mmCIF file of C-alpha atoms (C1' of nucleotides) in Angstrom:
data_model
loop_
_atom_site.group_PDB
_atom_site.id
_atom_site.type_symbol
_atom_site.label_atom_id
_atom_site.label_comp_id
_atom_site.label_asym_id
_atom_site.label_seq_id
_atom_site.Cartn_x
_atom_site.Cartn_y
_atom_site.Cartn_z
ATOM 1 C CA UNK E 63 102.485 126.012 69.990
ATOM 2 C CA UNK E 64 101.743 129.441 71.128
ATOM 3 C CA UNK E 65 101.504 131.025 67.756
ATOM 4 C CA UNK E 66 98.026 132.176 68.599
ATOM 5 C CA UNK E 67 99.312 133.757 71.721
ATOM 6 C CA UNK E 68 101.883 135.566 69.689
ATOM 7 C CA UNK E 69 99.191 136.608 67.295
ATOM 8 C CA UNK E 70 97.095 138.076 70.053
ATOM 9 C CA UNK E 71 99.892 139.597 72.015
ATOM 10 C CA UNK E 72 99.444 143.106 73.159
ATOM 11 C CA UNK E 73 100.132 144.668 69.821
ATOM 12 C CA UNK E 74 97.894 147.629 70.210
ATOM 13 C CA UNK E 75 99.659 149.948 67.850
ATOM 14 C CA UNK E 76 97.519 152.866 68.735
ATOM 15 C CA UNK E 77 99.626 155.670 67.384
ATOM 16 C CA UNK E 78 96.906 158.224 67.930
ATOM 17 C CA UNK E 79 96.991 159.066 64.297
ATOM 18 C CA UNK E 80 93.397 160.136 64.499
ATOM 19 C CA UNK E 81 94.319 162.936 66.857
ATOM 20 C CA UNK E 82 96.897 164.349 64.505
ATOM 21 C CA UNK E 83 95.976 167.809 63.468
ATOM 22 C CA UNK E 84 97.102 169.295 60.245
ATOM 23 C CA UNK E 85 98.439 172.868 60.050
ATOM 24 C CA UNK E 86 95.571 175.186 59.704
ATOM 25 C CA UNK E 87 93.251 173.039 61.738
ATOM 26 C CA UNK E 88 93.333 175.292 64.720
ATOM 27 C CA UNK E 89 90.734 175.369 67.455
ATOM 28 C CA UNK E 90 88.423 178.250 67.008
ATOM 29 C CA UNK E 91 88.150 181.045 69.498
ATOM 30 C CA UNK E 92 91.854 181.422 70.328
ATOM 31 C CA UNK E 93 94.220 184.313 69.479
ATOM 32 C CA UNK E 94 96.484 183.508 66.528
ATOM 33 C CA UNK E 95 99.747 183.581 68.521
ATOM 34 C CA UNK E 96 98.311 181.301 71.167
ATOM 35 C CA UNK E 97 97.004 178.998 68.470
ATOM 36 C CA UNK E 98 100.451 178.818 66.949
ATOM 37 C CA UNK E 99 102.124 178.020 70.265
ATOM 38 C CA UNK E 100 99.574 175.406 71.116
ATOM 39 C CA UNK E 101 100.012 173.899 67.686
ATOM 40 C CA UNK E 102 103.737 173.614 68.149
ATOM 41 C CA UNK E 103 103.322 172.244 71.632
ATOM 42 C CA UNK E 104 100.869 169.625 70.452
ATOM 43 C CA UNK E 105 103.082 168.595 67.565
ATOM 44 C CA UNK E 106 106.088 168.234 69.833
ATOM 45 C CA UNK E 107 104.102 166.179 72.270
ATOM 46 C CA UNK E 108 102.772 163.957 69.509
ATOM 47 C CA UNK E 109 106.239 163.516 68.080
ATOM 48 C CA UNK E 110 107.407 162.423 71.515
ATOM 49 C CA UNK E 111 104.473 160.078 71.831
ATOM 50 C CA UNK E 112 105.189 158.631 68.438
ATOM 51 C CA UNK E 113 108.823 158.088 69.307
ATOM 52 C CA UNK E 114 107.899 156.355 72.519
ATOM 53 C CA UNK E 115 105.366 154.223 70.697
ATOM 54 C CA UNK E 116 107.898 153.380 68.021
ATOM 55 C CA UNK E 117 110.367 152.307 70.662
ATOM 56 C CA UNK E 118 107.755 150.199 72.348
ATOM 57 C CA UNK E 119 106.792 148.499 69.090
ATOM 58 C CA UNK E 120 110.438 147.923 68.260
ATOM 59 C CA UNK E 121 110.934 146.325 71.650
ATOM 60 C CA UNK E 122 107.884 144.140 71.110
ATOM 61 C CA UNK E 123 109.152 143.165 67.690
ATOM 62 C CA UNK E 124 112.490 142.250 69.201
ATOM 63 C CA UNK E 125 110.813 140.125 71.857
ATOM 64 C CA UNK E 126 108.737 138.333 69.255
ATOM 65 C CA UNK E 127 111.835 137.659 67.209
ATOM 66 C CA UNK E 128 113.542 136.203 70.253
ATOM 67 C CA UNK E 129 110.517 134.044 70.954
ATOM 68 C CA UNK E 130 110.532 132.785 67.397
ATOM 69 C CA UNK E 131 114.230 132.033 67.591
ATOM 70 C CA UNK E 132 113.673 130.082 70.804
ATOM 71 C CA UNK E 133 110.904 128.066 69.176
ATOM 72 C CA UNK E 134 113.170 127.324 66.242
ATOM 73 C CA UNK E 135 115.874 126.191 68.593
ATOM 74 C CA UNK E 136 113.469 123.893 70.445
ATOM 75 C CA UNK E 137 112.352 122.426 67.166
ATOM 76 C CA UNK E 138 115.910 121.799 66.057
ATOM 77 C CA UNK E 139 116.725 120.208 69.403
ATOM 78 C CA UNK E 140 113.752 117.885 69.145
ATOM 79 C CA UNK E 141 114.772 116.922 65.642
ATOM 80 C CA UNK E 142 118.290 116.170 66.829
ATOM 81 C CA UNK E 143 116.935 114.031 69.663
ATOM 82 C CA UNK E 144 114.800 112.035 67.259
ATOM 83 C CA UNK E 145 117.777 111.425 64.992
ATOM 84 C CA UNK E 146 119.892 110.411 67.988
ATOM 85 C CA UNK E 147 117.206 108.002 69.073
ATOM 86 C CA UNK E 148 117.062 106.485 65.610
ATOM 87 C CA UNK E 149 120.837 106.129 65.522
ATOM 88 C CA UNK E 150 120.826 104.516 68.959
ATOM 89 C CA UNK E 151 118.147 102.078 67.967
ATOM 90 C CA UNK E 152 120.050 101.168 64.841
ATOM 91 C CA UNK E 153 123.290 100.562 66.728
ATOM 92 C CA UNK E 154 121.453 98.382 69.239
ATOM 93 C CA UNK E 155 120.602 96.014 66.448
ATOM 94 C CA UNK E 156 117.629 93.666 66.523
ATOM 95 C CA UNK E 157 117.803 93.081 70.221
ATOM 96 C CA UNK E 158 114.630 94.915 70.998
ATOM 97 C CA UNK E 159 112.180 92.166 70.690
ATOM 98 C CA UNK E 160 112.001 88.656 69.414
ATOM 99 C CA UNK E 161 108.737 87.834 67.825
ATOM 100 C CA UNK E 162 107.895 87.830 64.198
ATOM 101 C CA UNK E 163 110.601 89.307 62.013
ATOM 102 C CA UNK E 164 108.461 91.082 59.588
ATOM 103 C CA UNK E 165 107.391 94.613 59.029
ATOM 104 C CA UNK E 166 106.387 94.856 62.608
ATOM 105 C CA UNK E 167 103.549 97.236 62.284
ATOM 106 C CA UNK E 168 102.042 96.045 65.510
ATOM 107 C CA UNK E 169 105.052 97.246 67.418
ATOM 108 C CA UNK E 170 104.884 100.566 65.726
ATOM 109 C CA UNK E 171 101.245 100.777 66.555
ATOM 110 C CA UNK E 172 101.808 100.041 70.193
ATOM 111 C CA UNK E 173 104.379 102.740 70.243
ATOM 112 C CA UNK E 174 101.855 105.474 70.428
ATOM 113 C CA UNK E 175 100.607 104.217 73.749
ATOM 114 C CA UNK E 176 103.966 104.047 75.369
ATOM 115 C CA UNK E 177 104.954 107.645 75.513
ATOM 116 C CA UNK E 178 105.136 110.795 73.508
ATOM 117 C CA UNK E 179 107.742 109.576 71.089
ATOM 118 C CA UNK E 180 106.774 110.534 67.625
ATOM 119 C CA UNK E 181 105.046 108.224 65.264
ATOM 120 C CA UNK E 182 107.707 108.400 62.627
ATOM 121 C CA UNK E 183 110.229 107.147 65.078
ATOM 122 C CA UNK E 184 107.972 104.369 66.139
ATOM 123 C CA UNK E 185 107.498 103.477 62.592
ATOM 124 C CA UNK E 186 111.150 103.479 62.005
ATOM 125 C CA UNK E 187 111.570 101.146 64.912
ATOM 126 C CA UNK E 188 108.927 98.976 63.437
ATOM 127 C CA UNK E 189 110.843 98.700 60.234
ATOM 128 C CA UNK E 190 114.135 98.438 61.913
ATOM 129 C CA UNK E 191 113.211 95.701 64.295
ATOM 130 C CA UNK E 192 113.286 92.426 62.549
ATOM 131 C CA UNK E 193 116.033 93.336 60.185
ATOM 132 C CA UNK E 194 119.657 92.524 60.721
ATOM 133 C CA UNK E 195 121.571 95.191 62.502
ATOM 134 C CA UNK E 196 123.834 95.860 59.603
ATOM 135 C CA UNK E 197 124.616 99.376 58.559
ATOM 136 C CA UNK E 198 122.758 98.965 55.332
ATOM 137 C CA UNK E 199 119.516 97.931 56.901
ATOM 138 C CA UNK E 200 119.883 100.765 59.333
ATOM 139 C CA UNK E 201 120.284 103.236 56.517
ATOM 140 C CA UNK E 202 117.379 101.686 54.727
ATOM 141 C CA UNK E 203 115.245 101.933 57.808
ATOM 142 C CA UNK E 204 116.203 105.544 58.230
ATOM 143 C CA UNK E 205 115.319 106.252 54.656
ATOM 144 C CA UNK E 206 111.992 104.620 55.176
ATOM 145 C CA UNK E 207 111.493 106.688 58.262
ATOM 146 C CA UNK E 208 111.537 109.766 56.139
ATOM 147 C CA UNK E 209 108.794 108.487 53.929
ATOM 148 C CA UNK E 210 106.493 106.793 56.391
ATOM 149 C CA UNK E 211 104.270 108.666 58.738
ATOM 150 C CA UNK E 212 101.253 107.947 60.871
ATOM 151 C CA UNK E 213 98.139 109.768 61.755
ATOM 152 C CA UNK E 214 95.790 108.939 64.591
ATOM 153 C CA UNK E 215 92.244 109.977 63.948
ATOM 154 C CA UNK E 216 89.579 109.853 66.582
ATOM 155 C CA UNK E 217 86.239 108.825 65.144
ATOM 156 C CA UNK E 218 82.943 107.554 66.324
ATOM 157 C CA UNK E 219 83.527 103.874 67.280
ATOM 158 C CA UNK E 220 80.151 103.004 65.835
ATOM 159 C CA UNK E 221 81.241 104.376 62.490
ATOM 160 C CA UNK E 222 82.717 101.374 60.728
ATOM 161 C CA UNK E 223 84.076 103.284 57.756
ATOM 162 C CA UNK E 224 87.840 103.443 57.430
ATOM 163 C CA UNK E 225 87.872 106.906 55.983
ATOM 164 C CA UNK E 226 90.440 109.469 56.973
ATOM 165 C CA UNK E 227 89.705 112.822 55.438
ATOM 166 C CA UNK E 228 93.136 114.263 54.809
ATOM 167 C CA UNK E 229 92.422 116.283 51.700
ATOM 168 C CA UNK E 230 93.796 113.776 49.226
ATOM 169 C CA UNK E 231 91.843 111.451 46.993
ATOM 170 C CA UNK E 232 92.307 107.786 47.748
ATOM 171 C CA UNK E 233 91.230 104.680 45.947
ATOM 172 C CA UNK E 234 90.770 101.590 48.008
ATOM 173 C CA UNK E 235 92.409 98.531 46.523
ATOM 174 C CA UNK E 236 92.255 95.986 49.275
ATOM 175 C CA UNK E 237 91.201 95.066 52.742
ATOM 176 C CA UNK E 238 92.671 92.508 55.056
ATOM 177 C CA UNK E 239 92.167 91.216 58.560
ATOM 178 C CA UNK E 240 95.527 91.067 60.243
ATOM 179 C CA UNK E 241 96.697 88.694 62.899
ATOM 180 C CA UNK E 242 97.121 91.095 65.762
ATOM 181 C CA UNK E 243 94.015 93.167 65.220
ATOM 182 C CA UNK E 244 90.485 91.878 64.642
ATOM 183 C CA UNK E 245 89.602 95.076 62.844
ATOM 184 C CA UNK E 246 90.222 94.915 59.105
ATOM 185 C CA UNK E 247 92.961 96.976 57.572
ATOM 186 C CA UNK E 248 92.133 98.920 54.409
ATOM 187 C CA UNK E 249 94.683 99.683 51.703
ATOM 188 C CA UNK E 250 94.464 102.874 49.683
ATOM 189 C CA UNK E 251 96.379 104.405 46.789
ATOM 190 C CA UNK E 252 96.453 108.068 45.976
ATOM 191 C CA UNK E 253 94.123 108.486 43.034
ATOM 192 C CA UNK E 254 94.597 112.199 42.479
ATOM 193 C CA UNK E 255 97.620 111.663 40.236
ATOM 194 C CA UNK E 256 97.983 108.342 38.438
ATOM 195 C CA UNK E 257 101.718 108.274 39.001
ATOM 196 C CA UNK E 258 101.562 109.216 42.649
ATOM 197 C CA UNK E 259 103.368 106.495 44.597
ATOM 198 C CA UNK E 260 101.776 107.206 47.952
ATOM 199 C CA UNK E 261 99.915 104.441 49.729
ATOM 200 C CA UNK E 262 97.860 104.563 52.844
ATOM 201 C CA UNK E 263 96.845 101.860 55.283
ATOM 202 C CA UNK E 264 93.985 102.507 57.648
ATOM 203 C CA UNK E 265 93.111 100.319 60.586
ATOM 204 C CA UNK E 266 91.341 100.785 63.859
ATOM 205 C CA UNK E 267 93.504 100.634 66.901
ATOM 206 C CA UNK E 268 93.198 97.315 68.699
ATOM 207 C CA UNK E 269 93.207 99.053 72.074
ATOM 208 C CA UNK E 270 90.861 101.865 71.270
ATOM 209 C CA UNK E 271 88.378 101.229 68.510
ATOM 210 C CA UNK E 272 87.536 104.874 68.297
ATOM 211 C CA UNK E 273 91.015 105.615 66.959
ATOM 212 C CA UNK E 274 91.836 105.135 63.306
ATOM 213 C CA UNK E 275 95.488 104.590 62.552
ATOM 214 C CA UNK E 276 96.428 105.806 59.079
ATOM 215 C CA UNK E 277 99.886 104.877 57.850
ATOM 216 C CA UNK E 278 101.204 106.855 54.887
ATOM 217 C CA UNK E 279 104.003 105.479 52.744
ATOM 218 C CA UNK E 280 105.836 107.589 50.217
ATOM 219 C CA UNK E 281 105.514 111.187 49.241
ATOM 220 C CA UNK E 282 102.944 112.834 47.034
ATOM 221 C CA UNK E 283 104.347 114.101 43.764
ATOM 222 C CA UNK E 284 101.597 116.686 43.546
ATOM 223 C CA UNK E 285 99.988 119.266 45.750
ATOM 224 C CA UNK E 286 97.108 118.746 48.100
ATOM 225 C CA UNK E 287 93.997 118.664 45.893
ATOM 226 C CA UNK E 288 91.890 120.224 48.619
ATOM 227 C CA UNK E 289 94.133 123.245 48.473
ATOM 228 C CA UNK E 290 94.255 123.399 44.705
ATOM 229 C CA UNK E 291 90.573 123.013 44.103
ATOM 230 C CA UNK E 292 87.490 122.415 46.101
ATOM 231 C CA UNK E 293 86.886 118.732 46.715
ATOM 232 C CA UNK E 294 85.229 117.246 43.713
ATOM 233 C CA UNK E 295 81.898 115.634 43.982
ATOM 234 C CA UNK E 296 83.276 112.145 43.941
ATOM 235 C CA UNK E 297 80.814 110.857 46.387
ATOM 236 C CA UNK E 298 82.144 107.482 47.200
ATOM 237 C CA UNK E 299 85.098 106.187 48.707
ATOM 238 C CA UNK E 300 87.769 108.435 48.145
ATOM 239 C CA UNK E 301 88.605 109.967 51.277
ATOM 240 C CA UNK E 302 87.361 113.263 50.266
ATOM 241 C CA UNK E 303 84.201 112.239 51.965
ATOM 242 C CA UNK E 304 84.103 114.288 55.099
ATOM 243 C CA UNK E 305 81.475 112.444 56.957
ATOM 244 C CA UNK E 306 83.615 110.745 59.498
ATOM 245 C CA UNK E 307 86.281 113.159 60.398
ATOM 246 C CA UNK E 308 87.021 116.783 59.998
ATOM 247 C CA UNK E 309 90.510 118.037 60.222
ATOM 248 C CA UNK E 310 90.093 118.943 63.813
ATOM 249 C CA UNK E 311 90.314 115.426 65.082
ATOM 250 C CA UNK E 312 93.398 114.266 63.279
ATOM 251 C CA UNK E 313 96.415 113.994 65.497
ATOM 252 C CA UNK E 314 100.035 113.153 65.247
ATOM 253 C CA UNK E 315 101.047 110.920 68.077
ATOM 254 C CA UNK E 316 103.802 113.390 68.737
ATOM 255 C CA UNK E 317 101.092 115.625 69.966
ATOM 256 C CA UNK E 318 99.294 113.006 71.955
ATOM 257 C CA UNK E 319 100.162 114.435 75.283
ATOM 258 C CA UNK E 320 96.918 115.010 77.022
ATOM 259 C CA UNK E 321 94.795 116.801 74.558
ATOM 260 C CA UNK E 322 94.526 116.449 70.855
ATOM 261 C CA UNK E 323 96.099 118.864 68.507
ATOM 262 C CA UNK E 324 94.791 120.178 65.292
ATOM 263 C CA UNK E 325 95.734 118.663 61.986
ATOM 264 C CA UNK E 326 99.341 118.479 61.119
ATOM 265 C CA UNK E 327 100.617 117.145 57.893
ATOM 266 C CA UNK E 328 102.797 114.093 58.279
ATOM 267 C CA UNK E 329 105.954 115.999 57.701
ATOM 268 C CA UNK E 330 105.937 119.376 59.311
ATOM 269 C CA UNK E 331 108.517 121.512 57.578
ATOM 270 C CA UNK E 332 110.372 124.002 59.689
ATOM 271 C CA UNK E 333 109.228 126.790 57.445
ATOM 272 C CA UNK E 334 105.618 126.201 58.392
ATOM 273 C CA UNK E 335 106.326 127.545 61.824
ATOM 274 C CA UNK E 336 106.918 130.948 60.342
ATOM 275 C CA UNK E 337 103.905 130.514 58.125
ATOM 276 C CA UNK E 338 101.788 129.600 61.124
ATOM 277 C CA UNK E 339 102.843 132.713 62.970
ATOM 278 C CA UNK E 340 102.331 134.841 59.881
ATOM 279 C CA UNK E 341 98.968 133.245 59.339
ATOM 280 C CA UNK E 342 97.796 133.865 62.872
ATOM 281 C CA UNK E 343 99.022 137.434 62.703
ATOM 282 C CA UNK E 344 97.355 138.210 59.420
ATOM 283 C CA UNK E 345 94.192 136.565 60.676
ATOM 284 C CA UNK E 346 94.054 138.867 63.649
ATOM 285 C CA UNK E 347 91.878 141.864 62.730
ATOM 286 C CA UNK E 348 93.279 143.862 65.614
ATOM 287 C CA UNK E 349 96.773 143.363 64.355
ATOM 288 C CA UNK E 350 95.727 144.298 60.832
ATOM 289 C CA UNK E 351 94.011 147.456 62.001
ATOM 290 C CA UNK E 352 96.956 148.432 64.150
ATOM 291 C CA UNK E 353 99.336 147.806 61.289
ATOM 292 C CA UNK E 354 97.226 149.866 58.934
ATOM 293 C CA UNK E 355 97.063 152.691 61.441
ATOM 294 C CA UNK E 356 100.795 152.599 62.011
ATOM 295 C CA UNK E 357 101.583 152.606 58.313
ATOM 296 C CA UNK E 358 99.135 155.365 57.494
ATOM 297 C CA UNK E 359 100.516 157.332 60.435
ATOM 298 C CA UNK E 360 104.009 156.978 59.068
ATOM 299 C CA UNK E 361 102.906 158.123 55.629
ATOM 300 C CA UNK E 362 101.112 161.127 57.054
ATOM 301 C "C1'" DC W 129 76.857 103.028 32.288
ATOM 302 C "C1'" DG W 130 81.058 104.271 34.323
ATOM 303 C "C1'" DA W 131 83.590 104.558 38.398
ATOM 304 C "C1'" DA W 132 84.507 103.043 42.966
ATOM 305 C "C1'" DT W 133 84.280 99.326 46.350
ATOM 306 C "C1'" DT W 134 84.331 94.562 47.831
ATOM 307 C "C1'" DT W 135 86.394 90.268 48.406
ATOM 308 C "C1'" DG W 136 88.523 85.946 47.370
ATOM 309 C "C1'" DA W 137 92.728 84.452 45.133
ATOM 310 C "C1'" DC W 138 97.411 84.868 44.503
ATOM 311 C "C1'" DC W 139 102.262 86.121 45.556
ATOM 312 C "C1'" DA W 140 106.368 87.001 48.290
ATOM 313 C "C1'" DG W 141 108.901 87.153 52.624
ATOM 314 C "C1'" DC W 142 109.990 84.968 56.804
ATOM 315 C "C1'" DG W 143 110.392 81.434 60.583
ATOM 316 C "C1'" DC W 144 110.516 76.699 61.690
ATOM 317 C "C1'" DG T 33 109.766 72.741 51.883
ATOM 318 C "C1'" DC T 34 105.763 74.095 54.409
ATOM 319 C "C1'" DG T 35 102.823 77.102 56.754
ATOM 320 C "C1'" DC T 36 101.741 81.693 58.231
ATOM 321 C "C1'" DT T 37 101.162 86.434 57.294
ATOM 322 C "C1'" DG T 38 100.936 90.891 54.946
ATOM 323 C "C1'" DG T 39 100.315 93.032 50.606
ATOM 324 C "C1'" DT T 40 98.341 93.245 45.942
ATOM 325 C "C1'" DC T 41 95.457 91.935 42.003
ATOM 326 C "C1'" DA T 42 91.353 91.626 39.515
ATOM 327 C "C1'" DA T 43 86.679 89.939 38.694
ATOM 328 C "C1'" DA T 44 82.269 90.746 40.684
ATOM 329 C "C1'" DT T 45 79.307 93.881 42.795
ATOM 330 C "C1'" DT T 46 77.365 98.250 44.106
ATOM 331 C "C1'" DC T 47 76.039 102.906 43.575
ATOM 332 C "C1'" DG T 48 75.055 107.523 41.700
#
DNA sequence: CGAATTTGACCAGCGC
DNA sequence: GCGCTGGTCAAATTCG
């Protein structure tokens, strides 16, 4: 995403407000008539400058809007492609793979190595494979797709803890060694709200032990506690413990093309795109200063 | 001492 | 029906 680029685009709104002279502020040592003429001349020139600057800023604003619209369109296209893929997979029925007809998590896990297809889709495939190709199961799988997401977290391979710091509080309720992966899988429940239905499974990737695969099921019925309050001092367990992974090394497999991307929540709402841009703009001190100057110039 | 984690037992789904 | 596997429970254990 080039939101940062947008944020740092050449928005130097230098309206030369500082050079604006008020009536009466005339350079000393000039005859009064000359002073008056020069004053008028300067004001005209500044007005012209301001107009030009305003036009330029308007143009820039227009360009940014177009950029944003293009990004939106790309996003919508991607979403459509994902849905098409899901539909195609569903209509193909269970012909993808024989093997064990169970919640084929292993298949979903392998998915992230195959290509850049997103984890939710892989997951959906995982659920979909192994069920009959009836419409109902397809719908069910699609519904599950909406609620299940995966995160891939790179950690130190020597660190044996299965902790994924995602801002929520988790209570571990089980651990199991699964057939297809010698690394144990840990089961967590969201402990921030007693009624929160969200569960999380964390397991090291069989191929790359340095990668933790966190599978989220369900949706939180509360906000992110790390955003509401500072993480409480609950020292153990819970995943609030930050020792193994900061946000910077959490990735969606959607973004696993080459380099890692910064944290994304499992479901990235379309609105957040705007928020991201707004955030990067408001974070930019240059932009703030320019905006302030422009506004104060307008007022003056 | 209370809360969180560990771990073996148990249960349910699925293939044979 | 049996065995295998993933998921969950709950008593025991650990830790601050």
